[in-house]
Short mmCIF file of C-alpha atoms (C1' of nucleotides) in Angstrom, two decimals:
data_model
loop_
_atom_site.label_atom_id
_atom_site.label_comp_id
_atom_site.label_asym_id
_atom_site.label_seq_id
_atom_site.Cartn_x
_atom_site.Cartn_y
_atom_site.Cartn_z
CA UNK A 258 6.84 -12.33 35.86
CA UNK A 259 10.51 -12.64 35.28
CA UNK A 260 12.21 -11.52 31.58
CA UNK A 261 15.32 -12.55 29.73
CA UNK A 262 18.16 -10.14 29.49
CA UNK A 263 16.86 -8.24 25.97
CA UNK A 264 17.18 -5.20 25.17
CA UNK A 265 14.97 -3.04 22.54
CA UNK A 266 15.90 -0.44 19.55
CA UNK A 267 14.91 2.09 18.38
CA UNK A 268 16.42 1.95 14.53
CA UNK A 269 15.94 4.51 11.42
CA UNK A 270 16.33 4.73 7.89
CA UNK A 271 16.44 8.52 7.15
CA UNK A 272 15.81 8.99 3.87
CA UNK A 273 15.99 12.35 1.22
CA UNK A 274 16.14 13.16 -2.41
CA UNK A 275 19.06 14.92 -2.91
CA UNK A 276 20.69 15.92 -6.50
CA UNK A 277 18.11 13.50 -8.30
CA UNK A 278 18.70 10.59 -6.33
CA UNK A 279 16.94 8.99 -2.81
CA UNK A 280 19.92 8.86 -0.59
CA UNK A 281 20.03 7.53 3.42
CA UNK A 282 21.82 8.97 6.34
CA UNK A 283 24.82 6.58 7.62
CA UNK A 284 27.03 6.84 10.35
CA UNK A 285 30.03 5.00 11.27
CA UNK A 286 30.59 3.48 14.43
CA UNK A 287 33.35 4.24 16.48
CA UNK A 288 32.54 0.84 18.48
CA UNK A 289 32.69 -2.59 18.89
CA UNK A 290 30.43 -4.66 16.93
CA UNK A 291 31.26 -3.99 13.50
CA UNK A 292 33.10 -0.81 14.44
CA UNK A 293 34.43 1.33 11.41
CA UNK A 294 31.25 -0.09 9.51
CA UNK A 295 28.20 1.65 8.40
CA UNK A 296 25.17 1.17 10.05
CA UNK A 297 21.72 2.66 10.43
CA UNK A 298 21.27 5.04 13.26
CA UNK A 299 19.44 4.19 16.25
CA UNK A 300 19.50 3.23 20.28
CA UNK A 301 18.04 1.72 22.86
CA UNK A 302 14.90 2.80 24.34
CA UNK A 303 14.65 4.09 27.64
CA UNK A 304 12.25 3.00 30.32
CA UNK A 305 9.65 4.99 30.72
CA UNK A 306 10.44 6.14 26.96
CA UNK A 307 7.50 5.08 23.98
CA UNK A 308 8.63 3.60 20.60
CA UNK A 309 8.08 6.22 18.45
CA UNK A 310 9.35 8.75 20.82
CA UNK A 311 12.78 7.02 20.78
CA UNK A 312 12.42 7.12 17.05
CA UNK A 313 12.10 11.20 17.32
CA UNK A 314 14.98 11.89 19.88
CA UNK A 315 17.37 9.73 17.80
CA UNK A 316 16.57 11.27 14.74
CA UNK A 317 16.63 14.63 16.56
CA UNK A 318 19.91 13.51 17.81
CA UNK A 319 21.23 12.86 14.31
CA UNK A 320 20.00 14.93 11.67
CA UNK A 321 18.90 17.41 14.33
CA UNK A 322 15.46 18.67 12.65
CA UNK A 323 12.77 19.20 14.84
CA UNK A 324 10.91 16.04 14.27
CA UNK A 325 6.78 17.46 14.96
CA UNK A 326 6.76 18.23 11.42
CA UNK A 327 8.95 15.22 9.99
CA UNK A 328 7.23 11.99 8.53
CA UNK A 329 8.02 9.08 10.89
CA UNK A 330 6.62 5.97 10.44
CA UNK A 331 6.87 2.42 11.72
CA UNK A 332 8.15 -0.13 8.71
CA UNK A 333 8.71 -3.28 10.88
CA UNK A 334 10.40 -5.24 13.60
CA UNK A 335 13.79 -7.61 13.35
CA UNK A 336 14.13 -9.76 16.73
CA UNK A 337 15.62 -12.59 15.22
CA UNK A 338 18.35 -14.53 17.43
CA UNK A 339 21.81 -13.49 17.01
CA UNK A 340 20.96 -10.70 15.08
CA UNK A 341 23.18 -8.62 17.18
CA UNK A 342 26.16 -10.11 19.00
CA UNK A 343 25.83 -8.39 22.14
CA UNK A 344 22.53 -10.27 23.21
CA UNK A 345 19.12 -10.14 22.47
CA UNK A 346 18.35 -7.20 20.56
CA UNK A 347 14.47 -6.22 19.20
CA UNK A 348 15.40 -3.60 16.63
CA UNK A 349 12.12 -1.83 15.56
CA UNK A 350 12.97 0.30 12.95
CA UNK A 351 10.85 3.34 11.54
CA UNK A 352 11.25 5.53 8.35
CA UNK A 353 11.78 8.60 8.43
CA UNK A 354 11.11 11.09 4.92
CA UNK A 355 12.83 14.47 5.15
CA UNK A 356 13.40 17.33 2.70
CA UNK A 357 16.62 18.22 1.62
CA UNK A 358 19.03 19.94 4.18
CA UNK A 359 20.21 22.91 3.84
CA UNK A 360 22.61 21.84 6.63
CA UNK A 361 24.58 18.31 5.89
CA UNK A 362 23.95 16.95 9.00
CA UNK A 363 23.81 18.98 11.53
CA UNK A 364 23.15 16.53 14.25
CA UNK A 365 25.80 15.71 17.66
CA UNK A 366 27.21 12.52 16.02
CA UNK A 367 27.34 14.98 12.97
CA UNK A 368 31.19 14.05 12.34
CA UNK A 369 30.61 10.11 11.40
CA UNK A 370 27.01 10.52 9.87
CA UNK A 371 26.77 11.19 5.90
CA UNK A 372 24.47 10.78 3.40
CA UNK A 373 24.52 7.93 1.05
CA UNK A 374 22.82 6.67 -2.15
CA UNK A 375 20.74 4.00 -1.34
CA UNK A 376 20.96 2.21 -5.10
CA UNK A 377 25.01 2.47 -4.23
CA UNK A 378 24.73 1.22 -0.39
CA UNK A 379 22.46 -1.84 -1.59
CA UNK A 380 24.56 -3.07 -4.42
CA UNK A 381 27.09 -4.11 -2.22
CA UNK A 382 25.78 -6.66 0.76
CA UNK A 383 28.45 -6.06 3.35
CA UNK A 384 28.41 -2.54 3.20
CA UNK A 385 25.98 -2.37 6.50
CA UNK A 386 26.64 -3.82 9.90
CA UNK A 387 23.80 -5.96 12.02
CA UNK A 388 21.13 -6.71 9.19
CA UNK A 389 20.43 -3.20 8.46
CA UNK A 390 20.86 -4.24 4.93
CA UNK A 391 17.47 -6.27 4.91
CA UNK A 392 16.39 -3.48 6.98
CA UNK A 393 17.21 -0.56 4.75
CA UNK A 394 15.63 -2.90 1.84
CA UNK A 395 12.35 -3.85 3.28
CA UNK A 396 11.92 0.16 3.95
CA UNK A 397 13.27 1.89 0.55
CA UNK A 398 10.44 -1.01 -0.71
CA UNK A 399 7.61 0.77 1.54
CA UNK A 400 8.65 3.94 0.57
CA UNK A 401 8.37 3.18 -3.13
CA UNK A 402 5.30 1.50 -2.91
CA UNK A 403 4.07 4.21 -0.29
CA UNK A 404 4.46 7.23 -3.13
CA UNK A 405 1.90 5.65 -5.48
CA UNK A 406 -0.85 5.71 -3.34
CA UNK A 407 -0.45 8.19 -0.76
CA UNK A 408 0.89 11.84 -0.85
CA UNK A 409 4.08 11.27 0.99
CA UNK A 410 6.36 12.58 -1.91
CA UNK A 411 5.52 15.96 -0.66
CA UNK A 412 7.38 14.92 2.94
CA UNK A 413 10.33 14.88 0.64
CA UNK A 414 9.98 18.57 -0.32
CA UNK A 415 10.00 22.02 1.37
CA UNK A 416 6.81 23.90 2.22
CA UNK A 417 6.37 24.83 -0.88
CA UNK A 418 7.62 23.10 -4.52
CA UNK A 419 6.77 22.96 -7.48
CA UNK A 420 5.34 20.14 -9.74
CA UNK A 421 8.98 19.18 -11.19
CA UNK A 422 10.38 19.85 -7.98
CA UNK A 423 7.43 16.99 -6.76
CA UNK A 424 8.18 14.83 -9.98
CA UNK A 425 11.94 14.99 -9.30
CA UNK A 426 10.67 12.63 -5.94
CA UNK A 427 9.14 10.49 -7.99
CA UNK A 428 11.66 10.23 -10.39
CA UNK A 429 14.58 9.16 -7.79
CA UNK A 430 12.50 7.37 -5.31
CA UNK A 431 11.05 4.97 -8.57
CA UNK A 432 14.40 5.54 -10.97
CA UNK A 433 12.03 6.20 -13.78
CA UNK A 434 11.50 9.19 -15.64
CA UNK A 435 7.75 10.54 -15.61
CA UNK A 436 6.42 12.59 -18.93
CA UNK A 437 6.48 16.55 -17.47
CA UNK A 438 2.85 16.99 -18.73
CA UNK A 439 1.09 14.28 -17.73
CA UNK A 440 3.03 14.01 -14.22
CA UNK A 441 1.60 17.81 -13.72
CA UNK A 442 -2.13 16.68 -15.04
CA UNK A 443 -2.29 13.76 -12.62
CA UNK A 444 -0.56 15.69 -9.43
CA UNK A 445 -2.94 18.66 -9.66
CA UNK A 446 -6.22 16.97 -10.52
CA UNK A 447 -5.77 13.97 -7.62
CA UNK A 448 -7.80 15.38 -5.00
CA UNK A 449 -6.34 16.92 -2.39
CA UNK A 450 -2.57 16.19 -3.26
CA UNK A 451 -1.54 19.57 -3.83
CA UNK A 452 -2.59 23.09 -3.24
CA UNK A 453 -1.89 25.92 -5.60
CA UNK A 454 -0.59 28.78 -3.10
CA UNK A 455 -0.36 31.74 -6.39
CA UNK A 456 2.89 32.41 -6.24
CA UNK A 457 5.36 31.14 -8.55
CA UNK A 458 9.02 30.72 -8.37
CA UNK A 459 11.99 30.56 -11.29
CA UNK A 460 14.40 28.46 -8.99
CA UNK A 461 14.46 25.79 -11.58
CA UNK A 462 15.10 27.73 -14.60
CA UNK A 463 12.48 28.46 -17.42
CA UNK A 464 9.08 29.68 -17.09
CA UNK A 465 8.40 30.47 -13.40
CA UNK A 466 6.88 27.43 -12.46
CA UNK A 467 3.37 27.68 -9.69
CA UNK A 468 4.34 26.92 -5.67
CA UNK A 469 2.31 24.23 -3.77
CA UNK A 470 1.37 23.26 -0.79
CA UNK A 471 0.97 19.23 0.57
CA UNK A 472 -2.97 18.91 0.31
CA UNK A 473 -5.08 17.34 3.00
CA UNK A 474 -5.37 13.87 1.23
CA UNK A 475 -4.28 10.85 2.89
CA UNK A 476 -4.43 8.30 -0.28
CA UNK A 477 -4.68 9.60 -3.56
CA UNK A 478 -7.59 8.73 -5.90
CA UNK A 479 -6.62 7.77 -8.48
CA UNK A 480 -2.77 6.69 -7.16
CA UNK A 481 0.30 7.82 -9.50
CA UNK A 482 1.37 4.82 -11.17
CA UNK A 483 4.77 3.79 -11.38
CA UNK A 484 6.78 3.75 -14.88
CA UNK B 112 25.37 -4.07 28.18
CA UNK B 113 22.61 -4.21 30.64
CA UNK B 114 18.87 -4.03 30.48
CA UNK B 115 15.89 -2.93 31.77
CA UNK B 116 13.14 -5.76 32.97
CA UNK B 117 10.97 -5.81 29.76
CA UNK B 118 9.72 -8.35 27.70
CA UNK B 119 8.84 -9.20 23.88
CA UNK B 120 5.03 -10.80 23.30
CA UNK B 121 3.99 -12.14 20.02
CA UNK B 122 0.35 -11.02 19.27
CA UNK B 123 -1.79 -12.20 16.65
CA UNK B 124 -4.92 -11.01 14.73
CA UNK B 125 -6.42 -13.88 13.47
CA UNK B 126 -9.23 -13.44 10.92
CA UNK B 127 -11.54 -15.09 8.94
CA UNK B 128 -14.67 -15.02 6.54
CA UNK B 129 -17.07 -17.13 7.68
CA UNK B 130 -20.97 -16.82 6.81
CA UNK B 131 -20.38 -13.54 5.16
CA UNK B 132 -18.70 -11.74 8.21
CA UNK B 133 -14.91 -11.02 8.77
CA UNK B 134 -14.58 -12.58 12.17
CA UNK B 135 -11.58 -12.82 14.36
CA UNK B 136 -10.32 -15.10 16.77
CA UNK B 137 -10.30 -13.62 20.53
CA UNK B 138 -9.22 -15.36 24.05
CA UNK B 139 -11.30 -15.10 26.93
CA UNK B 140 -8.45 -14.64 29.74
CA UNK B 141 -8.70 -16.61 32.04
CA UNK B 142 -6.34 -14.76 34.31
CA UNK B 143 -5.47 -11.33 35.78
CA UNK B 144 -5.01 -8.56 34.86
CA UNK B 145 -7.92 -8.22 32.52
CA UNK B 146 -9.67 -11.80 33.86
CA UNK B 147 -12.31 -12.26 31.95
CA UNK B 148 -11.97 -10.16 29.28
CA UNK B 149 -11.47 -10.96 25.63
CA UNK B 150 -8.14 -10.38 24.31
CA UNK B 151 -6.01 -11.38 20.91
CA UNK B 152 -4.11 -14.68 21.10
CA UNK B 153 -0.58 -14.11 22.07
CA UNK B 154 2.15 -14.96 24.34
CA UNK B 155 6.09 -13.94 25.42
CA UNK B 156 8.91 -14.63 22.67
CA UNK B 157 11.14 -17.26 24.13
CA UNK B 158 14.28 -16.88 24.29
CA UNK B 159 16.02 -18.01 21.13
CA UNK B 160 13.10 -17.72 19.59
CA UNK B 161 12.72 -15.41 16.18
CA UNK B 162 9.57 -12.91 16.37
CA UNK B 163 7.76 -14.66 13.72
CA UNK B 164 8.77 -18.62 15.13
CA UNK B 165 6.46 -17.26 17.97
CA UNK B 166 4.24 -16.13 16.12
CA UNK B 167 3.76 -19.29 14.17
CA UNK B 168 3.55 -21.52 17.37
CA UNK B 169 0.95 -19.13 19.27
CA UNK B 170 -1.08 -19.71 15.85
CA UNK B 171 -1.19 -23.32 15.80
CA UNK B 172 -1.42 -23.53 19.57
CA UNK B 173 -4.83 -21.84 19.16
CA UNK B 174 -6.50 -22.79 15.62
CA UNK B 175 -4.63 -26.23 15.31
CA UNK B 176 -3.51 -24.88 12.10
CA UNK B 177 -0.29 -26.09 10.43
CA UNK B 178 1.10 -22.86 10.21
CA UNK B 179 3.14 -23.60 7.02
CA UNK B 180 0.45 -22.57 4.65
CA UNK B 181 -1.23 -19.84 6.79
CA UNK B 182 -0.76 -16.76 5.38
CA UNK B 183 1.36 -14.46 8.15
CA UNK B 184 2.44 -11.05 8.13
CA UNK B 185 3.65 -8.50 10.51
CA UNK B 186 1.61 -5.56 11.32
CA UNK B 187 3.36 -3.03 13.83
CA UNK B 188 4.83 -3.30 17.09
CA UNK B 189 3.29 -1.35 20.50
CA UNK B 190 5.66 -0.47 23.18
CA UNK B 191 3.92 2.02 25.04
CA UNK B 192 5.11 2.31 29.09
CA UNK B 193 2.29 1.38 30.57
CA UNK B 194 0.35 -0.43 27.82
CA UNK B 195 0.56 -3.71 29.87
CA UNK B 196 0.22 -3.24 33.94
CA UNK B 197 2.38 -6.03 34.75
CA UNK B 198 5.25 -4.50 33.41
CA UNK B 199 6.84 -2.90 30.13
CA UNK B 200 5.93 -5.10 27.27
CA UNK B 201 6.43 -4.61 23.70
CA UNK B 202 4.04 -6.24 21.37
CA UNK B 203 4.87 -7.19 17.99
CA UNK B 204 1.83 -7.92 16.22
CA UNK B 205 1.24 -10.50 13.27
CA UNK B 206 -2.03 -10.79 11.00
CA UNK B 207 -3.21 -14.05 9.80
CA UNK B 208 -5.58 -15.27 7.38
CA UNK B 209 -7.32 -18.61 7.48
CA UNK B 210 -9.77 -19.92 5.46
CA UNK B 211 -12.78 -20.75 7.30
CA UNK B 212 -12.19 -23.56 9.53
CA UNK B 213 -13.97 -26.78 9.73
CA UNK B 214 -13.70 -27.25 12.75
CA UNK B 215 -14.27 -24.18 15.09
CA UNK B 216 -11.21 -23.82 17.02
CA UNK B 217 -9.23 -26.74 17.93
CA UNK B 218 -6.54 -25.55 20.05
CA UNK B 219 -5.17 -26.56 23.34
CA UNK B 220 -7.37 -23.49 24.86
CA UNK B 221 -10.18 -24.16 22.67
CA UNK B 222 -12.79 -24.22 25.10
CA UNK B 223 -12.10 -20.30 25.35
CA UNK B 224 -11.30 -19.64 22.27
CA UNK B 225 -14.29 -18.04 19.81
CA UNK B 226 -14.67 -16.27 16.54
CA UNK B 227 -16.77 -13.07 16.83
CA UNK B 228 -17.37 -10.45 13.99
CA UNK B 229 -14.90 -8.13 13.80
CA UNK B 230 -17.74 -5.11 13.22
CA UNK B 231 -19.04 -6.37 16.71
CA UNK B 232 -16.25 -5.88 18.73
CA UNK B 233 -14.80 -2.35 17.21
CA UNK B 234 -18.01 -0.94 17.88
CA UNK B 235 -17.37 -0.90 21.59
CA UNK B 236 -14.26 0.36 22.74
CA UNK B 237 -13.81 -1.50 25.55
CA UNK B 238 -14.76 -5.23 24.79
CA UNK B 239 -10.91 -6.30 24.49
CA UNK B 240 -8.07 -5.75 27.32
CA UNK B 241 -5.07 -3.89 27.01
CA UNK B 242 -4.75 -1.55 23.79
CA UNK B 243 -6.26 -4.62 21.71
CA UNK B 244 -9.03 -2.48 20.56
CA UNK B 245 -6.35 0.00 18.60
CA UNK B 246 -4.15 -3.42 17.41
CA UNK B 247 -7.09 -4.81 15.94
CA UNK B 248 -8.11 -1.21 14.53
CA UNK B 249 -4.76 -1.11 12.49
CA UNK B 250 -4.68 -4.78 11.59
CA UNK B 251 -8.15 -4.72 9.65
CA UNK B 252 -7.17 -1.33 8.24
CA UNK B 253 -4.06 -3.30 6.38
CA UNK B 254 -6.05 -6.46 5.99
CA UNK B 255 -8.74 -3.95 3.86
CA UNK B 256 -6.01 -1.85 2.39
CA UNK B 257 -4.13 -5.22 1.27
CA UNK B 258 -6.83 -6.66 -0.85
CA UNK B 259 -7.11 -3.66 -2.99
CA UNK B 260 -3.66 -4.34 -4.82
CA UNK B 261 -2.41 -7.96 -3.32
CA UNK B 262 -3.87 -11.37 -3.67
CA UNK B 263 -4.60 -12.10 -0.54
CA UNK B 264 -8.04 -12.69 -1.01
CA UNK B 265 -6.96 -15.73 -1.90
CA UNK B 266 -5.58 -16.58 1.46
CA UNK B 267 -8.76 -16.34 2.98
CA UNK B 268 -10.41 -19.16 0.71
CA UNK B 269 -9.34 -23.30 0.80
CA UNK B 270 -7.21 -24.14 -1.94
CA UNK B 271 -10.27 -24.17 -4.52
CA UNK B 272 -12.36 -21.80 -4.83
CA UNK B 273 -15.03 -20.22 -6.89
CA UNK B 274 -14.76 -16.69 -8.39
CA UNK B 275 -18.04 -15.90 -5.87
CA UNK B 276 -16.30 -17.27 -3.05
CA UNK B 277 -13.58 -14.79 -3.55
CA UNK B 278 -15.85 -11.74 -4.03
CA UNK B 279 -17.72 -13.26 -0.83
CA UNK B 280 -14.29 -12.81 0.86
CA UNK B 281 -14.20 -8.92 -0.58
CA UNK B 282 -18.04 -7.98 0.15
CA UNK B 283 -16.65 -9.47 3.61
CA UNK B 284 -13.85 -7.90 4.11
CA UNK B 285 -14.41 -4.52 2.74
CA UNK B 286 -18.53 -4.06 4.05
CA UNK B 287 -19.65 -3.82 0.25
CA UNK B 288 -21.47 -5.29 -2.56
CA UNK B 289 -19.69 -5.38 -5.84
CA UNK B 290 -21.10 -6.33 -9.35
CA UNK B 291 -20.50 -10.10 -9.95
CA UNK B 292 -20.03 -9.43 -13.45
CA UNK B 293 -17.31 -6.64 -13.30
CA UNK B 294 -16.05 -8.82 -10.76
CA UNK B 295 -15.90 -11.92 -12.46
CA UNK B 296 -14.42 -9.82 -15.21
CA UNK B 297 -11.55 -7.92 -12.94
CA UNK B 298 -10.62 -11.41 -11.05
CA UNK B 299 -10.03 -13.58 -14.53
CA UNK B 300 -8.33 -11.12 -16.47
CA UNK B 301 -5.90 -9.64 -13.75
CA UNK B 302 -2.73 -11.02 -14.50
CA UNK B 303 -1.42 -14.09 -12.14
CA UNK B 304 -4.61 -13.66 -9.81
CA UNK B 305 -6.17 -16.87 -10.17
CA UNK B 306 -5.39 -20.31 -12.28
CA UNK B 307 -8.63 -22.29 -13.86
CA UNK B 308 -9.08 -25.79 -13.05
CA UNK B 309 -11.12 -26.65 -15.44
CA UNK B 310 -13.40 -28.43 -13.29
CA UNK B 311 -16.27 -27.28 -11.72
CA UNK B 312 -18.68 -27.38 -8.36
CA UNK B 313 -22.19 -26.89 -7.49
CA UNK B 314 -21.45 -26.33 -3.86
CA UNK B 315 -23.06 -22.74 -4.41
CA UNK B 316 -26.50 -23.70 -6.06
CA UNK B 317 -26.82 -22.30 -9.83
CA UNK B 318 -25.07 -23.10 -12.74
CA UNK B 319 -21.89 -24.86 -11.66
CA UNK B 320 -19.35 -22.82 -11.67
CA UNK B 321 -15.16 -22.72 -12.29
CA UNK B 322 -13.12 -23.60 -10.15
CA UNK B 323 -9.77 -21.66 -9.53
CA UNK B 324 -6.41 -22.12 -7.76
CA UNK B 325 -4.48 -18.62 -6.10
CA UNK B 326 -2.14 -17.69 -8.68
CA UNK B 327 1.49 -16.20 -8.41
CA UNK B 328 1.39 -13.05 -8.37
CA UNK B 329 2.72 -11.01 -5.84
CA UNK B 330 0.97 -7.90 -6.64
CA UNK B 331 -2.63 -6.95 -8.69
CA UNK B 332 -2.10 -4.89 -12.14
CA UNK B 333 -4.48 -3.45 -11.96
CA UNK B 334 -5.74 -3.70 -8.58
CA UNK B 335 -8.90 -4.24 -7.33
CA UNK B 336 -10.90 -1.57 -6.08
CA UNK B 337 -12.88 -0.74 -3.25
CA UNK B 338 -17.16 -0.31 -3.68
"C1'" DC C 217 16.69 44.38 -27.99
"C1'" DG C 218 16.24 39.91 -30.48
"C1'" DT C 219 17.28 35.07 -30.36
"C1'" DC C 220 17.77 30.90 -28.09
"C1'" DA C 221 17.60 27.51 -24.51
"C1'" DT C 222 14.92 26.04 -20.70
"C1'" DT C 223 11.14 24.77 -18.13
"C1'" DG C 224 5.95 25.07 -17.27
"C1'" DT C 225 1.30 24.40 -18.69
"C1'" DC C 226 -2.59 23.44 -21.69
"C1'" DG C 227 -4.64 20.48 -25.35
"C1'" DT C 228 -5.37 16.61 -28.44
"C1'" DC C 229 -6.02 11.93 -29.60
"C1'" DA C 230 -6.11 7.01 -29.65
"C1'" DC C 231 -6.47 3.42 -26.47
"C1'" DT C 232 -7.75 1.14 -22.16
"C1'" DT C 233 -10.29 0.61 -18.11
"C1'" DT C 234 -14.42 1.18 -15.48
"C1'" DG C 235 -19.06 0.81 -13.88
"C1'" DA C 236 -23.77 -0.09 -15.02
"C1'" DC C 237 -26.53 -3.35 -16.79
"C1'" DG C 238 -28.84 -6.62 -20.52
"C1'" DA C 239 -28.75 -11.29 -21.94
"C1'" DT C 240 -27.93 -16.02 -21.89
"C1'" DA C 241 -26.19 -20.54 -19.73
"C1'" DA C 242 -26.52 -24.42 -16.80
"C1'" DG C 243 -27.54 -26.61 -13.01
"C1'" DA C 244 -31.34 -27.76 -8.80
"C1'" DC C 245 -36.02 -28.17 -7.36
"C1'" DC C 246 -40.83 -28.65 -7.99
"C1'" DG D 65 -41.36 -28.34 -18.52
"C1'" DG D 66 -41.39 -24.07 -15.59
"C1'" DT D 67 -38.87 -21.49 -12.27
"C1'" DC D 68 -35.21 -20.18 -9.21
"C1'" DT D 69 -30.46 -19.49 -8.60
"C1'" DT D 70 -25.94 -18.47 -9.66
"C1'" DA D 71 -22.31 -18.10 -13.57
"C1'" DT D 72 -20.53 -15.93 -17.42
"C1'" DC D 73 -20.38 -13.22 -21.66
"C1'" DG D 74 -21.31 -8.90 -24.06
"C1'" DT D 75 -22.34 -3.92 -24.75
"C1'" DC D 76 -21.88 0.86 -24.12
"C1'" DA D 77 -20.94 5.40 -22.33
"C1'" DA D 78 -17.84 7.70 -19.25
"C1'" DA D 79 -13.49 8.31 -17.27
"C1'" DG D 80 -8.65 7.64 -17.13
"C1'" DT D 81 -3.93 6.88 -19.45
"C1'" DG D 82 0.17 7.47 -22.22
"C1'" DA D 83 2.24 9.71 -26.10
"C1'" DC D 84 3.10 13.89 -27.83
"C1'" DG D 85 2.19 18.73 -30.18
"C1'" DA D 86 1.91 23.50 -29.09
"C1'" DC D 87 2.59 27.56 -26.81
"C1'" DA D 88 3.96 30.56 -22.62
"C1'" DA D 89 7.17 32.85 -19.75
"C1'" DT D 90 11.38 33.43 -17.98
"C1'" DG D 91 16.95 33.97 -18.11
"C1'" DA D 92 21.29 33.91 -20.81
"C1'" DC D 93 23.82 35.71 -24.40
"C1'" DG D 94 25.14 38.24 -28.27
#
DNA sequence: CGTCATTGTCGTCACTTTGACGATAAGACC
DNA sequence: GGTCTTATCGTCAAAGTGACGACAATGACG
């Protein structure tokens, strides 16, 4: 069994909510192709080295959270022809959901990596090198459509949020705003979404406001609906 | 830029509805490793070649099927080390729908090609070669997850159909009986779902009945729900 | 300390959707 | 004509939804 010369990638789109909008971690590369451009960050995977577990060590490498407790998941894989000028590149490219950092980025490449907002990276179709443009696209799409019927907002948060702090996801992820009251009827009562811990917290202003915990769901019946 | 000796296989879960069963099309392989064994339809990306091109010619090089029609999606790609004993071999995986065929299979390797219930082979572990077992596991889950709030019912049925032959396709897919009235009900009034012909057949006994075209929508509001 | 602004949480109400099921329609077969 | 089969329409109670009023519990400010 003989192979062409093809090499295969590991890519990610990092994404976080951060001041009210769903943003994506960039770098710049310092190399030929398309150096000085932004692109999505990512490598090759090693022999011996599984998909996903490429995934983790670059986004270990980059953001440099300890990924066992990060949302990674696999959105899809770009192997057309040409789609990299160096040769025959299979990108397969996972998303990754992670609360906001306390630390910018905090990763090695920390220097040339910055978050972005995705609306402002996508309204302009050269910003991206390689086709990480249809790439970031197709996965801000399975995020959004992700949120309404599965609990994955709560990957965007801390431990422990509040219902606002949980509609705020919603909010930026969809660019909608959701009524307060019925946002917090719907997140409690779905099954399993959210646990009520006792405490309560005043970090948003106002009445303290309850802490949660993600629930043990893994769809929510009935989903949140967008808009 | 040099690589390691790996190479890119298209793999494809190919499923039906016929006689009230979600079946899918396996390979018996005719070669080692695995000889004997049933596997998933599939074969190396040439060079040149775009993922899904491969996946399209793999299709039609074991149904027949002009793949232009054929409803075709990508499910996830496995690149465990080790997955494949020849060497490392990443799998992108596509799901197709096809209406039942008239003709059983009518590829070039037709002779051992077969449909067999899906139900059949997930109940033993060990029935297809390689990781097959888990890639078919995952493609049925998004097949059944798909119907809920997608059309693709539709893509399982010839060009007409009946509104019985499309909850047929749902009782199939999803192991339940639903209510032909709420059905009937859910199907006609969801917006873009399906187009009335006017016309009608008998071709299910009983009072003739409508006949319908797959409409465009992209996405069920509501969507359909499962048992 | 009172007032106000801010956010959280509970309730109400009209409207829609859902699921269960009765009733009738329109063909085939005898 | 009966009877069987499937199609299609209608009804009704229960549950869910969106819009919004009301009140609670804090901090900020005078």
């Amino acid at each position: 069994m003989d192979f062409e010369p093809l090499g295969v990638a590991a890519d990610l789109v990092i994404l976080t909510v951060r001041d009210g909008s769903l943003q994506v971690l960039l770098i710049r590369r310092g190399i030929a192709p398309y150096r000085g451009r932004w692109a999505l960050p990512g490598g090759f995977v090693r022999p011996k080295e599984d998909l996903e577990e490429a995934a983790r060590r670059e986004l270990q490498e980059e953001t440099g959270l300890l990924s066992d407790r990060i949302h990674l998941e696999q959105v899809a894989t770009y192997g057309e022809p040409g789609r990299d000028p160096r040769g025959r590149v299979i990108s397969v490219t996972y998303l990754a959901l992670v609360p906001d950092l306390p630390s910018p980025v905090a990763g090695t490449d920390a220097a040339s990596a910055e978050w972005v907002t995705v609306d402002e990276v996508l309204t302009d179709q050269n910003r991206l090198a390689f086709d990480h443009h249809r790439i970031l696209t197709d996965a801000v799409e399975r995020a959004r459509a992700k949120l309404e019927y599965s609990p994955l907002a709560a990957a965007f948060c801390p431990d422990e949020f509040t219902i606002s702090e949980l509609r705020g996801i919603y909010e930026a992820v969809w660019g909608v705003q959701l009524d307060p009251r019925n946002f917090h009827r719907k997140a409690t009562k779905t099954d399993g979404f959210v646990i009520p811990l006792g405490a309560t917290t005043t970090r948003d202003g106002g009445r303290p406001a309850q802490l949660f915990r993600r629930g043990p769901a893994a769809t929510l019946h009935p989903p949140l609906t967008r808009g």
